[in-house]
Coordinates of C-alpha atoms and ligand atoms in Angstrom, one line a residue:
M651 CA 119.7 106.7 98.7
N652 CA 123.4 106.9 98.8
L653 CA 124.9 104.7 101.5
S654 CA 128.4 105.0 100.2
Q655 CA 128.7 108.3 102.0
F656 CA 128.8 106.5 105.4
P657 CA 131.8 104.6 106.6
R658 CA 131.2 100.8 107.0
R659 CA 133.4 97.8 107.8
G660 CA 132.2 95.4 105.1
Y661 CA 130.9 92.8 107.5
V662 CA 128.1 91.8 105.1
K663 CA 130.0 90.4 102.2
S664 CA 127.1 89.0 100.2
P665 CA 123.3 89.1 100.3
T666 CA 121.7 86.7 102.7
P667 CA 119.6 84.0 101.0
I668 CA 115.9 84.5 100.4
E669 CA 114.1 81.1 100.4
F670 CA 110.6 79.9 99.6
L671 CA 109.1 77.9 102.5
P672 CA 106.9 75.4 100.7
R673 CA 106.0 73.2 103.6
L674 CA 105.2 76.0 106.0
T675 CA 103.1 77.6 103.2
A676 CA 101.2 74.4 102.6
S677 CA 100.6 73.8 106.3
L678 CA 99.2 77.3 106.7
N679 CA 96.8 76.9 103.8
A680 CA 96.0 80.6 104.0
G681 CA 96.2 81.6 100.3
I682 CA 99.6 83.3 100.7
E683 CA 103.2 82.3 100.0
V684 CA 105.8 82.6 102.7
F685 CA 109.5 83.2 102.1
V686 CA 112.3 83.8 104.6
K687 CA 115.3 86.1 104.4
R688 CA 118.1 84.4 106.3
D689 CA 119.7 87.2 108.3
D690 CA 120.3 84.5 110.9
L691 CA 123.1 83.4 108.6
L692 CA 124.8 86.8 108.6
P693 CA 128.6 86.7 109.4
G694 CA 129.6 87.4 113.0
T695 CA 129.6 84.8 115.8
L696 CA 126.4 82.9 115.2
G697 CA 124.8 85.5 113.0
G698 CA 121.8 87.8 113.4
N699 CA 120.5 91.3 112.6
K700 CA 123.0 93.2 114.7
T701 CA 125.9 92.5 112.2
R702 CA 124.2 94.7 109.7
K703 CA 123.9 97.6 112.2
L704 CA 127.4 97.1 113.7
D705 CA 128.8 97.3 110.2
F706 CA 128.1 101.0 110.4
S707 CA 128.3 101.6 114.1
V708 CA 131.7 100.1 114.6
A709 CA 133.0 102.0 111.5
R710 CA 131.8 105.2 113.2
A711 CA 133.6 104.2 116.5
L712 CA 136.8 103.5 114.6
S713 CA 136.6 106.8 112.7
L714 CA 136.5 108.6 116.0
G715 CA 139.6 106.7 117.2
A716 CA 137.9 104.5 119.8
D717 CA 139.7 101.5 121.3
A718 CA 136.8 100.2 123.3
L719 CA 133.1 99.6 122.8
V720 CA 130.5 99.9 125.5
T721 CA 126.9 98.7 125.0
S722 CA 123.9 97.3 126.8
G723 CA 121.2 94.7 126.4
A724 CA 119.1 92.1 128.2
V725 CA 120.7 89.2 129.9
Q726 CA 120.4 87.1 126.8
S727 CA 121.2 89.9 124.4
N728 CA 122.2 88.9 120.9
H729 CA 123.3 92.5 120.3
C730 CA 125.8 92.2 123.2
R731 CA 127.1 88.9 121.8
L732 CA 127.6 90.4 118.4
T733 CA 129.1 93.7 119.6
L734 CA 131.6 91.6 121.6
A735 CA 132.3 89.4 118.7
W736 CA 133.0 92.2 116.2
A737 CA 135.0 94.1 118.9
I738 CA 137.3 91.0 119.2
R739 CA 137.6 90.8 115.4
E740 CA 138.6 94.5 115.4
G741 CA 141.1 94.3 118.3
L742 CA 138.9 96.5 120.5
K743 CA 137.9 96.0 124.1
C744 CA 134.2 95.5 124.8
H745 CA 132.3 96.2 128.0
L746 CA 128.7 95.1 128.5
V747 CA 125.9 96.4 130.7
L748 CA 123.3 93.7 131.1
E749 CA 119.7 94.7 132.2
E750 CA 117.7 92.3 134.3
R751 CA 114.4 93.1 132.5
V752 CA 112.9 90.1 134.3
P753 CA 114.0 90.4 138.0
N754 CA 116.8 88.0 138.9
S755 CA 117.1 86.6 135.4
Y756 CA 120.9 86.9 135.2
D757 CA 122.7 83.7 135.9
P758 CA 126.5 83.9 135.7
H759 CA 126.5 80.2 134.7
G760 CA 123.6 80.6 132.3
S761 CA 123.5 79.0 128.8
G762 CA 122.8 80.7 125.4
N763 CA 124.3 84.1 124.9
N764 CA 125.2 84.3 128.6
L765 CA 127.7 81.4 128.1
L766 CA 129.0 83.1 125.0
F767 CA 129.8 86.4 126.9
N768 CA 132.0 84.3 129.1
L769 CA 133.5 82.2 126.4
L770 CA 134.3 85.2 124.1
G771 CA 135.7 87.0 127.2
A772 CA 133.8 90.3 127.6
H773 CA 136.3 92.8 129.0
G774 CA 133.8 94.1 131.5
L775 CA 130.3 92.9 132.5
K776 CA 128.0 94.8 134.8
V777 CA 124.5 93.6 135.7
I778 CA 121.9 96.2 136.6
P779 CA 118.2 95.9 137.6
G780 CA 115.7 96.4 134.7
T781 CA 114.4 99.5 136.6
A782 CA 117.8 101.2 136.7
D783 CA 118.8 104.1 134.4
V784 CA 120.7 102.2 131.6
R785 CA 122.2 105.2 130.0
A786 CA 123.6 106.4 133.3
A787 CA 125.1 102.9 133.9
V788 CA 126.7 102.8 130.5
E789 CA 128.1 106.3 130.9
E790 CA 129.5 105.3 134.2
V791 CA 131.3 102.4 132.7
A792 CA 132.6 104.6 129.8
G793 CA 133.9 107.1 132.4
E794 CA 135.8 104.3 134.2
I795 CA 137.4 103.3 130.9
I796 CA 138.4 106.9 130.2
Q797 CA 140.0 107.1 133.7
K798 CA 142.2 104.1 132.6
G799 CA 143.4 106.1 129.6
H800 CA 141.3 104.5 126.9
K801 CA 138.8 105.9 124.4
P802 CA 135.4 104.2 124.7
F803 CA 132.6 104.5 122.1
I804 CA 129.0 104.0 123.3
I805 CA 126.8 102.0 121.0
P806 CA 123.2 102.3 122.2
G807 CA 121.2 99.1 123.2
G808 CA 120.3 97.3 120.0
A809 CA 122.5 99.8 118.0
A810 CA 119.1 101.6 117.8
D811 CA 120.2 104.9 116.4
P812 CA 120.2 106.3 112.9
V813 CA 123.8 105.1 112.2
G814 CA 122.9 101.5 113.2
A815 CA 119.5 101.7 111.3
L816 CA 121.5 102.3 108.1
G817 CA 122.3 98.6 108.2
Y818 CA 118.6 97.9 107.6
A819 CA 118.2 100.6 105.0
A820 CA 121.0 98.7 103.2
C821 CA 119.0 95.5 103.7
A822 CA 115.9 97.1 102.1
E823 CA 118.1 97.9 99.1
E824 CA 119.4 94.3 99.1
I825 CA 115.8 92.9 99.2
L826 CA 114.8 95.0 96.2
S827 CA 117.7 93.9 94.2
Q828 CA 117.0 90.2 95.1
E829 CA 113.4 90.7 94.0
K830 CA 114.7 91.6 90.5
E831 CA 117.1 88.6 90.4
L832 CA 114.5 86.1 91.6
G833 CA 111.7 87.6 89.5
L834 CA 109.5 88.1 92.6
K835 CA 107.6 90.9 94.2
F836 CA 107.0 90.8 97.9
D837 CA 103.9 92.4 99.3
Y838 CA 104.9 92.3 103.0
V839 CA 108.1 92.0 105.1
I840 CA 107.5 91.0 108.6
C841 CA 110.0 91.4 111.4
A842 CA 110.5 91.4 115.2
S843 CA 110.3 95.0 116.5
G844 CA 112.3 95.6 119.7
S845 CA 114.6 98.5 120.0
G846 CA 113.1 99.4 116.6
G847 CA 116.3 99.8 114.5
T848 CA 115.6 96.9 112.2
H849 CA 112.0 98.0 111.5
S850 CA 113.0 101.7 111.2
G851 CA 115.9 101.0 108.9
L852 CA 113.7 99.0 106.6
L853 CA 111.1 101.7 106.5
A854 CA 113.7 104.4 105.8
G855 CA 115.2 102.3 103.1
F856 CA 112.0 101.2 101.3
S857 CA 110.6 104.8 101.5
A858 CA 113.8 106.2 100.1
L859 CA 113.7 103.8 97.2
G860 CA 110.0 104.3 96.5
S861 CA 109.1 100.7 97.2
A862 CA 105.5 99.8 98.1
I863 CA 106.4 96.8 100.3
K864 CA 104.6 96.9 103.6
V865 CA 106.7 96.5 106.6
V866 CA 104.9 94.7 109.5
G867 CA 106.5 94.8 112.9
V868 CA 105.7 92.4 115.8
N869 CA 106.3 93.9 119.2
V870 CA 108.8 91.9 121.3
R871 CA 109.2 94.3 124.1
R872 CA 106.7 97.1 124.5
P873 CA 103.2 96.1 125.5
T874 CA 101.2 98.3 123.1
S875 CA 101.2 98.8 119.4
E876 CA 101.1 102.6 119.9
A877 CA 104.2 102.7 122.1
Q878 CA 106.2 100.7 119.5
K879 CA 104.9 102.7 116.5
E880 CA 106.0 106.0 118.3
V881 CA 109.5 104.7 118.8
V882 CA 109.7 103.4 115.2
A883 CA 108.3 106.5 113.6
D884 CA 110.8 108.7 115.5
L885 CA 113.8 106.6 114.6
T886 CA 112.6 106.3 110.9
A887 CA 112.4 110.1 110.7
R888 CA 115.9 110.5 112.2
T889 CA 117.3 107.8 109.9
R890 CA 115.8 109.5 106.9
D891 CA 117.3 112.8 108.1
L892 CA 120.7 111.2 108.3
L893 CA 120.2 109.9 104.7
G894 CA 119.4 113.5 103.7
L895 CA 115.8 112.8 102.9
S896 CA 113.2 115.4 103.8
G897 CA 110.3 114.8 106.0
G898 CA 109.0 111.7 107.9
I899 CA 106.9 109.0 106.4
D900 CA 103.1 108.5 106.3
P901 CA 102.2 107.4 109.9
A902 CA 99.9 104.8 108.4
T903 CA 102.9 102.9 107.0
V904 CA 104.2 102.3 110.6
V905 CA 102.6 99.1 111.7
S906 CA 103.4 97.0 114.7
F907 CA 101.3 94.3 116.4
A908 CA 101.4 93.8 120.1
D909 CA 99.2 90.7 120.1
Y910 CA 102.1 88.2 120.0
L911 CA 104.2 89.5 122.9
G912 CA 102.9 86.9 125.3
P913 CA 103.4 87.7 129.0
G914 CA 106.2 90.2 128.3
Y915 CA 109.7 90.7 127.0
S916 CA 111.6 87.4 126.8
L917 CA 108.6 85.4 128.1
P918 CA 107.1 83.1 125.4
D919 CA 103.5 82.0 125.4
A920 CA 102.1 78.8 123.8
G921 CA 101.7 80.6 120.5
T922 CA 105.4 81.5 120.4
L923 CA 106.4 77.9 121.2
D924 CA 104.0 76.4 118.7
A925 CA 105.4 78.8 116.0
I926 CA 109.0 77.7 116.8
R927 CA 108.0 74.0 116.6
L928 CA 106.1 74.5 113.3
L929 CA 109.0 76.2 111.5
A930 CA 111.4 73.6 112.9
R931 CA 109.2 70.7 111.9
T932 CA 108.2 71.9 108.4
E933 CA 111.4 73.6 107.2
A934 CA 114.1 72.6 109.8
I935 CA 114.7 76.3 110.5
L936 CA 115.2 77.4 114.1
T937 CA 113.8 80.5 115.7
D938 CA 114.1 81.8 119.3
P939 CA 111.6 82.4 122.1
I940 CA 112.5 86.1 122.6
Y941 CA 112.4 87.6 119.1
T942 CA 112.0 85.5 116.0
G943 CA 109.6 83.0 117.5
K944 CA 107.2 85.9 118.4
A945 CA 107.6 87.5 115.0
L946 CA 106.8 84.2 113.4
A947 CA 103.8 83.7 115.7
G948 CA 102.7 87.1 114.4
L949 CA 103.1 86.1 110.8
L950 CA 101.1 82.8 111.4
G951 CA 98.4 84.6 113.5
L952 CA 98.0 87.4 110.9
A953 CA 97.8 84.8 108.1
R954 CA 95.2 82.7 109.9
T955 CA 93.0 85.8 110.6
G956 CA 93.1 86.9 106.9
Y957 CA 95.3 90.0 107.4
F958 CA 97.3 89.5 104.3
K959 CA 95.7 90.1 100.9
P960 CA 95.0 86.8 99.0
K961 CA 97.9 85.5 97.0
S962 CA 100.4 87.8 98.8
K963 CA 104.0 87.0 99.0
V964 CA 105.1 87.5 102.6
L965 CA 108.8 87.7 103.5
F966 CA 109.7 86.7 107.0
L967 CA 112.9 88.5 108.1
H968 CA 114.7 86.0 110.2
T969 CA 116.8 88.2 112.4
G970 CA 118.7 85.4 114.3
G971 CA 118.6 84.9 118.0
V972 CA 118.9 81.1 117.9
P973 CA 121.7 80.9 120.6
A974 CA 119.2 81.9 123.2
L975 CA 117.0 78.9 122.3
F976 CA 119.3 76.7 124.2
S977 CA 118.6 78.5 127.5
Y978 CA 114.9 77.8 127.1
Q979 CA 115.2 74.0 127.1
N980 CA 112.6 73.6 129.9
Y981 CA 109.9 75.1 127.6
F982 CA 110.2 72.2 125.2
P983 CA 109.4 69.1 127.2
E984 CA 108.7 66.9 124.1
V985 CA 110.5 63.6 123.6
A986 CA 111.8 62.8 120.1
G987 CA 110.0 60.0 118.4
Q988 CA 106.7 60.5 120.2
D989 CA 103.7 62.4 118.8
S990 CA 103.0 65.6 120.8
Ligands
PLP1706 C1 117.4 88.0 117.2 C2 116.8 89.4 117.2 N1 115.8 89.7 116.4 C3 115.2 90.9 116.4 C4 115.6 91.9 117.3 C5 114.9 93.2 117.3 O1 115.6 94.0 116.5 P1 115.6 95.6 116.9 O2 116.2 95.7 118.2 O3 116.3 96.2 115.8 O4 114.1 96.0 116.9 C6 116.6 91.6 118.2 C7 117.1 92.6 119.1 O5 117.8 92.5 120.0 C8 117.3 90.4 118.1 O6 118.3 90.1 118.9

């Protein structure tokens, strides 16, 4: 796999840490060892997985002479926050289209990422209903920017295209080189699977490098495992194609569990909230109710039901998302100093 053939901006200056989680591992008592890869600590305003993708996507935009980025996401989108953040660092304008996937969920005075869109100063912000045609809305915004004499570049929601997925092919390479340094071999990598770019990039990277690590996705948006696997298989094949690799991958290696989605996208259930509490209270690591809390609930649920082979080393890919935690305060009624 030769990633040096693709332009990139160099946003990821060093590998993110891989840490053993001794207290979480002990509390699980499931005969496995759990590690975390801290992509929540990636550079970019408050970190997270989109920095790896935007490293390639923004390089492509600049290579085409763009002076503005247009992208879309949900009302608490980490992808929109990071696209805006990197646009600012590059001296580009950034226009966001926010989808109300849960009706009436946009609050102009909302906290979390919503606050950050305002603080960072998005150059345009358009809110559309979740049922609207997102691509049409994004193209309309791009058309208005062209009319004003500028050159917009559209980054798809989640930077979920083969260019963005290269960021996670690079992450697969990084994990394999960290395995060597740390003298470890991981059996599984588990991640949130939403737009599918993270999951697909990992699959494309590991398959290109001949690794046997199993990538396990946890659905955070689509209600069925089949629907998510279809999206991921397609994007993995297109990413491999961009990398110049022939053929798709064995469909049996595309795995995503829908059992931890809760009531739907961005809506946590008790399992999500308990998982967030457990990691906070055993390892002082924060996760969020939309993405990483659900992926973690998936890891815990699969461990408890014996999915992982005994003695497995399981790597939880922490993809970030913590800014949104602060807009879910009402879900955590506990009072410090009291047992709950
Ligand atoms: C914090 C976080 N984790 C995971 C994901 C899912 O990643 P992907 O969209 O690449 O499937 C997202 C997507 O927005 C995210 O913001």
